[in-house]
Coordinates of C-alpha atoms and ligand atoms in Angstrom, one line a residue:
M1 CA -5.7 7.1 -26.7
T2 CA -2.7 5.8 -25.0
T3 CA 0.1 4.3 -27.2
Y4 CA 1.5 1.0 -25.9
A5 CA 5.0 -0.6 -26.5
T6 CA 4.0 -4.2 -26.7
R7 CA 5.8 -7.5 -26.5
E8 CA 3.5 -10.0 -28.0
I9 CA 0.1 -8.7 -28.6
A10 CA 0.1 -5.3 -30.5
P11 CA -3.5 -3.8 -30.8
E12 CA -3.3 -2.4 -34.2
T13 CA -6.7 -0.9 -34.4
A14 CA -8.7 -1.3 -31.2
P15 CA -7.7 -1.1 -27.5
G16 CA -7.6 -4.5 -26.0
P17 CA -5.2 -6.8 -24.0
T18 CA -1.8 -5.5 -24.3
V19 CA 1.5 -6.8 -23.0
Y20 CA 4.1 -4.2 -22.3
V21 CA 7.8 -4.9 -23.1
R22 CA 9.6 -5.7 -19.9
P23 CA 11.9 -2.9 -18.5
G24 CA 15.4 -3.9 -19.5
E25 CA 14.4 -5.6 -22.7
T26 CA 14.8 -4.0 -26.1
G27 CA 11.7 -1.9 -27.0
S28 CA 10.6 -1.2 -23.4
I29 CA 9.3 2.3 -22.8
V30 CA 11.3 2.2 -19.5
P31 CA 14.9 3.2 -19.9
L32 CA 16.2 0.9 -17.1
K33 CA 19.7 1.3 -16.1
T34 CA 21.8 -1.7 -15.0
R35 CA 22.7 0.0 -11.7
Y36 CA 21.0 2.5 -9.5
E37 CA 23.0 4.6 -6.8
N38 CA 21.6 6.5 -3.9
F39 CA 20.1 9.9 -4.5
I40 CA 21.7 12.2 -1.9
G41 CA 22.1 16.0 -2.1
G42 CA 20.7 16.1 -5.6
E43 CA 23.4 13.7 -6.8
W44 CA 23.6 10.0 -7.6
L45 CA 26.2 8.7 -5.2
K46 CA 27.7 5.3 -4.8
P47 CA 27.5 3.7 -1.4
I48 CA 30.5 4.7 0.7
K49 CA 31.4 1.4 2.2
G50 CA 28.5 -0.8 1.0
G51 CA 28.0 -2.8 -2.2
Y52 CA 25.2 -3.7 -4.4
A53 CA 22.4 -6.3 -4.6
A54 CA 20.3 -7.5 -7.4
D55 CA 16.6 -6.4 -7.7
L56 CA 14.6 -9.5 -8.7
A57 CA 11.5 -9.3 -10.9
P58 CA 8.7 -11.0 -9.1
A59 CA 7.1 -12.4 -12.4
T60 CA 10.4 -14.4 -13.4
G61 CA 12.6 -14.3 -10.3
L62 CA 15.2 -12.9 -12.6
P63 CA 17.5 -9.9 -11.8
T64 CA 16.5 -6.5 -13.3
A65 CA 19.1 -4.1 -12.1
E66 CA 21.4 -3.5 -9.1
Y67 CA 20.7 -1.2 -6.2
A68 CA 22.9 0.1 -3.4
R69 CA 23.3 -1.8 -0.2
S70 CA 24.1 1.2 1.9
T71 CA 25.7 1.5 5.4
V72 CA 25.4 4.0 8.2
E73 CA 27.9 6.2 6.4
D74 CA 25.4 6.8 3.6
I75 CA 22.7 7.5 6.2
D76 CA 25.1 10.1 7.7
M77 CA 25.7 11.7 4.4
A78 CA 21.9 11.8 3.5
V79 CA 20.9 13.4 6.9
R80 CA 23.6 16.0 6.5
A81 CA 22.3 16.8 3.0
A82 CA 18.7 17.1 4.3
S83 CA 19.9 19.2 7.2
S84 CA 21.8 21.6 4.9
A85 CA 18.8 21.9 2.6
F86 CA 16.3 22.5 5.4
P87 CA 16.7 26.2 6.3
G88 CA 16.4 27.3 2.6
W89 CA 13.5 25.1 1.9
A90 CA 11.7 26.0 5.0
A91 CA 12.1 29.7 4.1
T92 CA 10.4 29.4 0.8
T93 CA 6.8 30.6 0.6
T94 CA 4.0 28.2 0.7
H95 CA 3.1 29.6 -2.8
D96 CA 6.5 28.5 -4.1
R97 CA 6.3 25.1 -2.4
A98 CA 2.9 24.5 -3.8
A99 CA 4.2 25.4 -7.4
V100 CA 7.0 22.8 -6.9
L101 CA 4.4 20.1 -5.9
M102 CA 2.3 21.0 -8.9
A103 CA 5.3 20.7 -11.2
I104 CA 6.1 17.4 -9.8
A105 CA 2.5 16.2 -10.3
D106 CA 2.7 17.4 -14.0
R107 CA 6.0 15.7 -14.6
L108 CA 4.7 12.4 -13.2
E109 CA 1.6 12.7 -15.2
E110 CA 3.6 13.2 -18.4
H111 CA 5.5 10.0 -17.6
L112 CA 2.6 8.1 -16.2
E113 CA 2.7 5.1 -18.4
T114 CA 6.4 4.5 -18.1
I115 CA 6.3 4.8 -14.3
A116 CA 3.3 2.5 -14.2
V117 CA 5.3 -0.2 -16.1
M118 CA 8.3 0.2 -14.0
E119 CA 6.2 -0.1 -10.8
S120 CA 4.4 -3.1 -12.1
W121 CA 7.4 -5.0 -13.1
E122 CA 9.3 -4.4 -9.9
N123 CA 6.4 -5.1 -7.6
G124 CA 4.4 -7.6 -9.5
K125 CA 1.1 -5.8 -9.5
P126 CA -1.0 -5.8 -12.6
V127 CA -0.2 -2.9 -14.8
R128 CA -3.9 -2.1 -15.1
E129 CA -3.8 -1.2 -11.4
T130 CA -0.7 1.0 -11.7
L131 CA -2.0 2.7 -14.8
G132 CA -5.5 3.2 -13.3
A133 CA -4.8 3.6 -9.6
D134 CA -1.3 3.7 -8.0
I135 CA 0.2 6.3 -10.2
P136 CA -2.8 8.5 -10.8
L137 CA -3.4 8.5 -7.0
A138 CA 0.3 9.3 -6.3
I139 CA 0.0 12.2 -8.8
D140 CA -3.2 13.5 -7.2
H141 CA -1.5 13.4 -3.8
F142 CA 1.1 16.0 -4.8
R143 CA -1.7 18.3 -6.1
Y144 CA -3.8 17.7 -3.0
F145 CA -1.0 18.9 -0.7
A146 CA -0.1 21.7 -3.0
A147 CA -3.6 23.0 -2.4
A148 CA -3.6 22.0 1.4
I149 CA -0.4 24.1 2.1
R150 CA -1.9 27.1 0.5
T151 CA -5.2 26.9 2.5
Q152 CA -4.0 25.6 5.9
E153 CA -4.4 28.2 8.6
G154 CA -3.5 28.4 12.3
T155 CA -5.7 29.3 15.2
I156 CA -6.0 32.2 17.5
K157 CA -8.0 32.4 20.8
K158 CA -8.4 35.2 23.3
L159 CA -8.0 33.5 26.7
S160 CA -8.6 36.7 28.6
N161 CA -8.3 40.4 28.0
E162 CA -4.6 40.2 28.8
L163 CA -3.8 36.9 27.1
V164 CA -4.1 35.7 23.6
S165 CA -2.9 32.3 22.3
Y166 CA -2.1 31.8 18.7
H167 CA -1.0 28.7 16.9
F168 CA 0.6 28.4 13.5
R169 CA 2.3 25.5 11.8
E170 CA 6.1 25.3 11.3
P171 CA 8.2 22.6 9.6
I172 CA 9.8 20.1 12.0
G173 CA 13.2 19.7 10.0
V174 CA 14.6 16.5 8.6
V175 CA 12.0 13.7 8.4
A176 CA 13.0 10.1 8.2
Q177 CA 10.6 8.1 6.1
I178 CA 10.6 4.3 5.8
I179 CA 8.2 2.7 3.2
P180 CA 7.1 -0.9 2.3
W181 CA 7.2 -2.8 -0.9
N182 CA 3.5 -3.3 -1.6
F183 CA 2.8 0.3 -3.0
P184 CA 6.3 1.6 -3.4
I185 CA 5.5 4.7 -5.3
L186 CA 2.2 5.5 -3.8
M187 CA 3.5 5.0 -0.2
A188 CA 6.4 7.3 -1.0
A189 CA 4.0 10.0 -2.4
W190 CA 1.8 9.7 0.7
K191 CA 4.9 10.6 2.8
L192 CA 6.9 12.9 0.6
A193 CA 4.1 15.3 -0.6
P194 CA 2.9 16.4 2.9
A195 CA 6.4 16.5 4.3
I196 CA 7.9 18.7 1.6
A197 CA 4.7 20.8 1.2
A198 CA 5.2 21.7 5.0
G199 CA 8.8 22.7 4.4
N200 CA 10.5 19.7 5.7
T201 CA 13.4 17.8 4.0
V202 CA 13.4 14.0 3.8
V203 CA 15.6 11.0 4.0
L204 CA 13.6 8.2 2.5
K205 CA 14.4 4.5 2.9
P206 CA 12.5 2.3 0.4
A207 CA 12.0 -1.4 1.0
S208 CA 14.9 -3.7 -0.1
A209 CA 12.3 -5.7 -2.4
T210 CA 11.4 -2.6 -4.4
P211 CA 14.4 -0.2 -4.3
I212 CA 14.3 1.2 -7.8
S213 CA 10.9 2.4 -8.9
I214 CA 11.2 5.5 -6.6
L215 CA 14.7 6.1 -7.9
Y216 CA 13.2 6.1 -11.4
V217 CA 10.7 8.7 -10.2
M218 CA 13.6 10.7 -8.6
E219 CA 15.3 10.7 -12.1
L220 CA 12.3 12.3 -13.5
I221 CA 11.6 14.9 -10.8
G222 CA 15.0 15.5 -9.3
D223 CA 15.6 18.8 -11.2
L224 CA 12.3 20.3 -9.9
L225 CA 13.6 20.3 -6.2
P226 CA 16.5 22.1 -4.5
A227 CA 19.4 19.7 -3.8
G228 CA 18.9 17.8 -0.5
V229 CA 15.1 18.3 -0.1
I230 CA 14.5 14.6 -1.0
N231 CA 17.2 12.0 -0.4
V232 CA 16.8 8.3 -1.1
V233 CA 19.1 5.7 0.5
N234 CA 18.7 2.0 -0.2
G235 CA 19.7 -0.9 1.9
S236 CA 18.6 -3.2 4.6
G237 CA 15.9 -1.8 7.0
A238 CA 17.2 -4.0 9.8
H239 CA 20.6 -2.3 9.5
L240 CA 19.8 1.2 8.4
G241 CA 16.4 1.9 10.2
R242 CA 17.8 2.4 13.7
P243 CA 20.7 4.7 12.8
L244 CA 18.4 6.8 10.7
V245 CA 15.6 7.2 13.3
E246 CA 18.1 7.7 16.1
Y247 CA 20.3 10.2 14.3
D248 CA 20.6 13.5 16.2
G249 CA 18.8 16.0 14.1
V250 CA 16.1 13.8 12.6
G251 CA 12.9 15.5 13.9
K252 CA 10.2 12.9 13.0
V253 CA 9.9 9.4 11.6
A254 CA 7.0 8.3 9.3
F255 CA 6.8 4.6 8.7
T256 CA 4.4 2.2 6.7
G257 CA 5.0 -1.4 7.1
S258 CA 4.3 -4.4 9.4
T259 CA 3.1 -3.9 12.9
A260 CA 6.1 -5.7 14.4
T261 CA 8.6 -3.3 12.7
G262 CA 6.4 -0.3 13.5
R263 CA 6.8 -1.2 17.2
E264 CA 10.5 -1.5 16.9
I265 CA 10.7 1.9 15.1
M266 CA 8.6 3.6 17.8
G267 CA 11.3 2.3 20.2
Y268 CA 14.0 3.9 18.2
A269 CA 12.1 7.2 18.3
I270 CA 12.2 7.2 22.0
K271 CA 15.9 8.1 22.0
N272 CA 15.4 11.7 20.8
I273 CA 11.7 11.7 21.7
I274 CA 10.6 12.5 18.2
P275 CA 7.1 12.2 16.8
T276 CA 6.1 9.2 14.9
T277 CA 3.5 8.4 12.1
M278 CA 2.7 4.7 11.9
E279 CA 0.6 3.0 9.1
L280 CA 0.6 -0.7 10.1
G281 CA -1.2 -4.0 9.4
D282 CA -4.8 -5.3 9.4
K283 CA -7.1 -8.3 9.1
S284 CA -10.0 -6.4 7.7
P285 CA -13.6 -8.0 7.9
N286 CA -15.9 -7.8 4.9
V287 CA -19.4 -8.5 6.3
F288 CA -22.2 -9.7 3.9
F289 CA -25.8 -9.8 5.2
D290 CA -28.6 -12.1 3.9
D291 CA -30.3 -9.4 1.9
V292 CA -27.5 -9.3 -0.6
A293 CA -29.0 -12.4 -2.3
R294 CA -32.6 -11.1 -2.3
S295 CA -32.2 -10.5 -6.1
K296 CA -29.4 -11.6 -8.6
D297 CA -29.1 -8.0 -9.8
D298 CA -26.2 -5.5 -10.2
F299 CA -25.8 -5.1 -6.4
Y300 CA -25.4 -8.9 -6.1
T301 CA -22.7 -8.9 -8.8
K302 CA -21.1 -5.8 -7.1
A303 CA -21.1 -7.7 -3.8
I304 CA -19.3 -10.7 -5.4
E305 CA -16.7 -8.3 -6.8
G306 CA -16.4 -7.1 -3.1
F307 CA -15.8 -10.6 -1.9
T308 CA -13.1 -10.9 -4.5
M309 CA -11.3 -7.8 -3.5
F310 CA -9.0 -9.8 -1.2
A311 CA -7.1 -10.6 -4.4
V312 CA -6.4 -7.0 -5.4
N313 CA -2.7 -6.2 -5.4
K314 CA -2.4 -10.0 -4.8
G315 CA -3.6 -9.5 -1.2
E316 CA -0.6 -7.4 -0.4
I317 CA -2.7 -4.5 1.0
C318 CA -2.8 -3.3 4.6
S319 CA -6.6 -3.0 4.5
C320 CA -7.1 -6.2 2.5
P321 CA -10.7 -7.5 3.1
S322 CA -9.1 -10.8 4.1
R323 CA -12.0 -12.1 6.3
A324 CA -15.3 -12.5 4.7
L325 CA -18.1 -12.9 7.1
L326 CA -21.3 -14.2 5.6
Q327 CA -24.8 -14.5 7.2
D328 CA -26.0 -18.1 7.2
G329 CA -28.6 -17.5 4.5
L330 CA -26.1 -16.6 2.0
V331 CA -24.6 -20.0 1.9
T332 CA -28.0 -21.6 1.2
A333 CA -28.9 -18.9 -1.3
G334 CA -25.7 -19.9 -3.4
F335 CA -23.9 -16.6 -2.9
L336 CA -20.8 -18.4 -1.4
D337 CA -20.7 -20.7 -4.5
D338 CA -21.1 -17.8 -6.9
A339 CA -18.4 -15.9 -5.2
V340 CA -16.0 -18.7 -5.2
D341 CA -16.7 -19.3 -8.9
R342 CA -15.7 -15.6 -9.5
V343 CA -12.5 -16.2 -7.5
K344 CA -11.7 -19.3 -9.7
R345 CA -12.0 -17.0 -12.8
I346 CA -9.4 -14.4 -11.6
T347 CA -6.9 -14.0 -14.3
V348 CA -3.5 -14.7 -12.9
G349 CA -0.6 -14.0 -15.1
D350 CA 2.1 -11.5 -16.4
P351 CA 1.8 -8.2 -14.6
L352 CA 2.5 -6.4 -17.7
D353 CA -0.4 -7.9 -19.5
T354 CA -3.3 -5.4 -19.3
S355 CA -5.9 -8.3 -19.1
T356 CA -4.2 -9.7 -15.9
E357 CA -6.1 -9.3 -12.8
M358 CA -3.6 -10.8 -10.4
G359 CA 0.2 -10.9 -10.7
P360 CA 2.9 -12.6 -8.6
Q361 CA 3.7 -11.9 -4.9
N362 CA 6.4 -9.4 -4.4
S363 CA 9.2 -11.8 -3.2
L364 CA 10.1 -15.3 -2.5
D365 CA 10.0 -14.4 1.2
Q366 CA 6.3 -13.6 0.7
V367 CA 5.7 -16.9 -1.2
E368 CA 7.1 -18.8 1.6
K369 CA 5.3 -16.9 4.3
I370 CA 1.9 -17.3 2.4
S371 CA 2.7 -21.0 1.7
G372 CA 3.2 -21.6 5.3
Y373 CA -0.3 -20.2 6.0
L374 CA -1.8 -22.4 3.2
T375 CA -0.4 -25.4 5.0
L376 CA -1.6 -24.1 8.4
G377 CA -5.1 -23.5 7.2
V378 CA -5.5 -27.2 6.3
E379 CA -3.9 -28.3 9.5
E380 CA -6.2 -26.1 11.5
G381 CA -9.2 -27.9 9.8
A382 CA -10.3 -25.2 7.5
S383 CA -11.8 -26.5 4.2
T384 CA -10.2 -25.2 1.0
L385 CA -12.9 -23.9 -1.3
T386 CA -10.5 -22.9 -4.1
G387 CA -6.7 -22.6 -4.5
G388 CA -4.4 -23.6 -1.8
K389 CA -0.9 -23.8 -3.4
R390 CA 1.6 -22.1 -5.7
A391 CA 0.4 -21.4 -9.1
E392 CA 2.3 -23.0 -11.9
M393 CA 2.5 -20.5 -14.8
G394 CA 4.9 -22.2 -17.3
G395 CA 7.0 -20.6 -19.9
D396 CA 9.2 -17.7 -18.8
L397 CA 6.9 -17.1 -15.8
S398 CA 7.8 -20.4 -14.2
G399 CA 10.4 -18.9 -11.9
G400 CA 7.8 -16.2 -10.8
Y401 CA 6.2 -16.0 -7.3
F402 CA 2.7 -16.8 -8.2
I403 CA 0.0 -18.2 -5.7
E404 CA -3.3 -19.4 -6.5
P405 CA -6.2 -17.1 -5.1
T406 CA -7.3 -19.2 -2.1
V407 CA -10.5 -19.3 -0.1
F408 CA -10.7 -21.2 3.1
R409 CA -13.8 -21.8 5.1
G410 CA -13.3 -22.1 8.8
T411 CA -13.8 -20.2 12.2
N412 CA -12.5 -16.8 13.5
D413 CA -10.5 -18.5 16.2
M414 CA -8.1 -20.0 13.7
R415 CA -4.7 -18.5 13.2
I416 CA -5.5 -18.0 9.4
F417 CA -8.3 -15.7 10.5
Q418 CA -6.3 -13.8 13.2
E419 CA -2.8 -13.4 11.5
E420 CA -2.1 -11.0 8.6
I421 CA -1.2 -13.3 5.7
F422 CA -0.6 -10.5 3.3
G423 CA -1.4 -12.7 0.3
P424 CA -4.4 -13.7 -1.9
V425 CA -6.0 -15.8 0.8
L426 CA -9.5 -15.2 2.0
T427 CA -11.0 -16.8 5.1
V428 CA -14.7 -17.3 5.3
A429 CA -16.8 -17.7 8.4
T430 CA -20.6 -17.5 8.9
F431 CA -22.7 -15.6 11.5
S432 CA -26.3 -15.9 12.4
D433 CA -27.4 -12.3 13.3
Y434 CA -26.1 -8.7 13.5
D435 CA -24.6 -8.9 17.0
E436 CA -22.6 -12.0 16.2
A437 CA -21.3 -10.3 12.9
I438 CA -20.1 -7.3 14.9
A439 CA -18.5 -9.6 17.6
I440 CA -16.7 -11.6 15.0
A441 CA -15.6 -8.6 13.0
N442 CA -14.1 -7.0 16.2
D443 CA -12.4 -10.2 17.4
T444 CA -9.0 -9.2 16.0
I445 CA -6.0 -7.3 17.4
Y446 CA -6.2 -4.9 14.2
G447 CA -8.7 -2.2 13.3
L448 CA -7.7 -0.5 10.1
G449 CA -10.6 -1.1 7.7
S450 CA -13.8 -3.0 7.2
G451 CA -16.8 -3.4 4.7
V452 CA -20.4 -3.9 5.2
W453 CA -22.7 -5.3 2.4
S454 CA -26.4 -4.9 2.8
R455 CA -29.3 -3.3 0.9
D456 CA -30.6 -1.9 4.2
T457 CA -29.0 1.3 5.3
D458 CA -30.5 0.6 8.8
V459 CA -28.0 -2.4 8.8
T460 CA -25.0 -0.7 7.2
Y461 CA -25.4 2.4 9.4
G462 CA -26.1 0.5 12.5
R463 CA -29.3 2.1 13.5
R464 CA -31.1 -1.3 13.9
A465 CA -28.5 -2.4 16.5
R466 CA -28.8 0.4 18.8
T467 CA -31.5 -1.2 20.8
S468 CA -28.9 -3.7 22.0
R469 CA -25.5 -2.2 21.3
P470 CA -24.1 0.8 19.6
A471 CA -23.4 0.7 16.2
A472 CA -21.3 -0.4 13.2
C473 CA -21.0 2.2 10.7
G474 CA -20.5 1.4 7.1
S475 CA -22.0 1.6 3.7
T476 CA -23.6 -0.7 1.2
R477 CA -20.6 -0.9 -1.0
T478 CA -17.4 0.4 0.5
T479 CA -14.6 -1.7 1.9
S480 CA -12.9 1.1 3.9
T481 CA -15.4 1.9 6.6
H482 CA -14.7 1.1 10.2
L483 CA -16.6 -1.0 12.5
L484 CA -16.8 0.6 15.9
R485 CA -16.0 -1.6 18.8
S486 CA -19.3 -2.5 20.7
D487 CA -19.6 -0.6 23.9
P488 CA -20.5 -3.1 26.7
S489 CA -22.5 -0.5 28.5
Ligands
NAD501 P1 8.2 -4.4 6.9 O1 7.8 -3.8 8.2 O2 9.0 -5.7 6.9 O3 9.1 -3.3 6.1 C1 8.8 -2.0 5.8 C2 9.9 -1.1 5.8 O4 10.6 -1.1 7.0 C3 11.0 -1.5 4.7 O5 11.6 -0.4 4.1 C4 12.0 -2.3 5.5 O6 13.3 -2.2 5.0 C5 11.9 -1.5 6.8 N1 12.4 -2.2 8.0 C6 12.4 -3.5 8.2 N2 13.0 -3.6 9.4 C7 13.3 -2.5 10.0 C8 13.9 -2.0 11.2 N3 14.1 -2.9 12.2 N4 14.0 -0.7 11.3 C9 13.7 0.1 10.5 N5 13.1 -0.2 9.3 C10 12.9 -1.5 9.0 O7 6.9 -4.4 6.1 P2 6.7 -4.9 4.8 O8 6.7 -6.5 4.9 O9 7.6 -4.3 3.8 O10 5.2 -4.3 4.3 C11 4.1 -5.1 4.7 C12 3.4 -4.5 5.8 O11 3.2 -3.2 5.7 C13 2.1 -5.3 6.1 O12 2.0 -5.6 7.5 C14 1.0 -4.2 5.8 O13 -0.1 -4.3 6.4 C15 1.7 -3.0 6.1 N6 1.2 -1.9 5.4 C16 0.4 -0.9 5.9 C17 -0.2 0.1 5.3 C18 -1.1 1.1 6.0 O14 -1.3 2.2 5.3 N7 -1.5 0.9 7.2 C19 0.2 0.3 3.9 C20 1.0 -0.6 3.3 C21 1.5 -1.7 4.1

């Protein structure tokens, strides 16, 4: 049984709602420092010419600790450190690198609870998510790539009696990694684990809104890696991104963030013609067919939870199911009312309270952006089924960045259906039949994820539609399957 350091509610005998002490307050399980430097070449280094900025807690809007606002001089030092470390790290055996990744996973697991609390407080996401998903998944990622690097093989092909072609994988060199604030540690793990498993070294630039949790992780795992294999430099992406990606000697850039920034970074990568990996935005459709309401059973309840998934991580997820498409009969059958009732019951509150289902948005910038869309939705003529404004929390959360979970009903041509809001805002439209569902689902510039809810696998797998168009593929309960674009032939 996990032991909790609690602030208000201390479960003496039975597990139940628990509120963790905030990092920085007396009694917290997170030993937060007042200032965090850059991690370069295995050392904690002050920014050479830059200064510091305050990292604000989304739940209160108050400063937690300071982080470095670096300049190009720090990028230079970090790339040099990564370049020096590269030959030695690339020369290690896959066995040795896998052992390091396994050791990292074990160390993170040992500190899972403190990392989860730190991540939750800095990002605003409910601690039940960081305890149950973000950090366990990050740990698993290191284990996955420890195995992958041991089992990956090249290929060999005999082209003729005189000619044999063989391929084997080699590390690229120094990889620039730029990550967002919505899953700071998980996104870092997604990028770091495969890169270092393959023998690359890394310069990582966290998002300015979440600069510290990954440094907290580096404090825990830094001794497991040779100096310079992972370097972390904080500061403005707008100022540091270009010099980092265009630096002679950086061999690849991996980015997760907005589509607009991804496009800019691909432009920087042209200078040295380096490969890019981009994970960008989405406006995922979540399609519900009439048969969901055939019975008010477990599947019906599960579908309602699926509808409510737009509020997971306060909607700050790239594949957030932010467009619910309902077949007409579901409205008359009461499914929409039931689903909106469930949304009204989402527990919004302190991210460090284990009973909280939705915490604050990550930053004031996010609150302003989302608030703009809440106004726009009304102006566009959408009806507000619930929510629609900032959530007033009171007490010491009154300065926090809370937004009410919001459901709009409208049509797919509205901007609130077309643009990525990246907040707890669901837009609902209706359709009459399968073909119209596919047409609306695919009427978007994005294509990252989607969900299909039906009791009929002919519908979810798309077989029924083949008479008229090729298919959508999906499953009865997932939110991460892709709808294929219809083939006009
Ligand atoms: P963002 O693009 O504003 O910032 C991401 C990172 O890029 C930050 O570290 C930022 O400092 C840096 N950055 C900003 N401007 C830069 C520039 N000109 N050059 C180089 N770096 C720059 O995105 P965000 O608002 O932090 O994150 C939210 C976005 O990320 C959403 O659009 C979301 O859909 C997307 N996202 C996608 C995935 C995925 O797997 N596809 C996962 C998470 C988030």
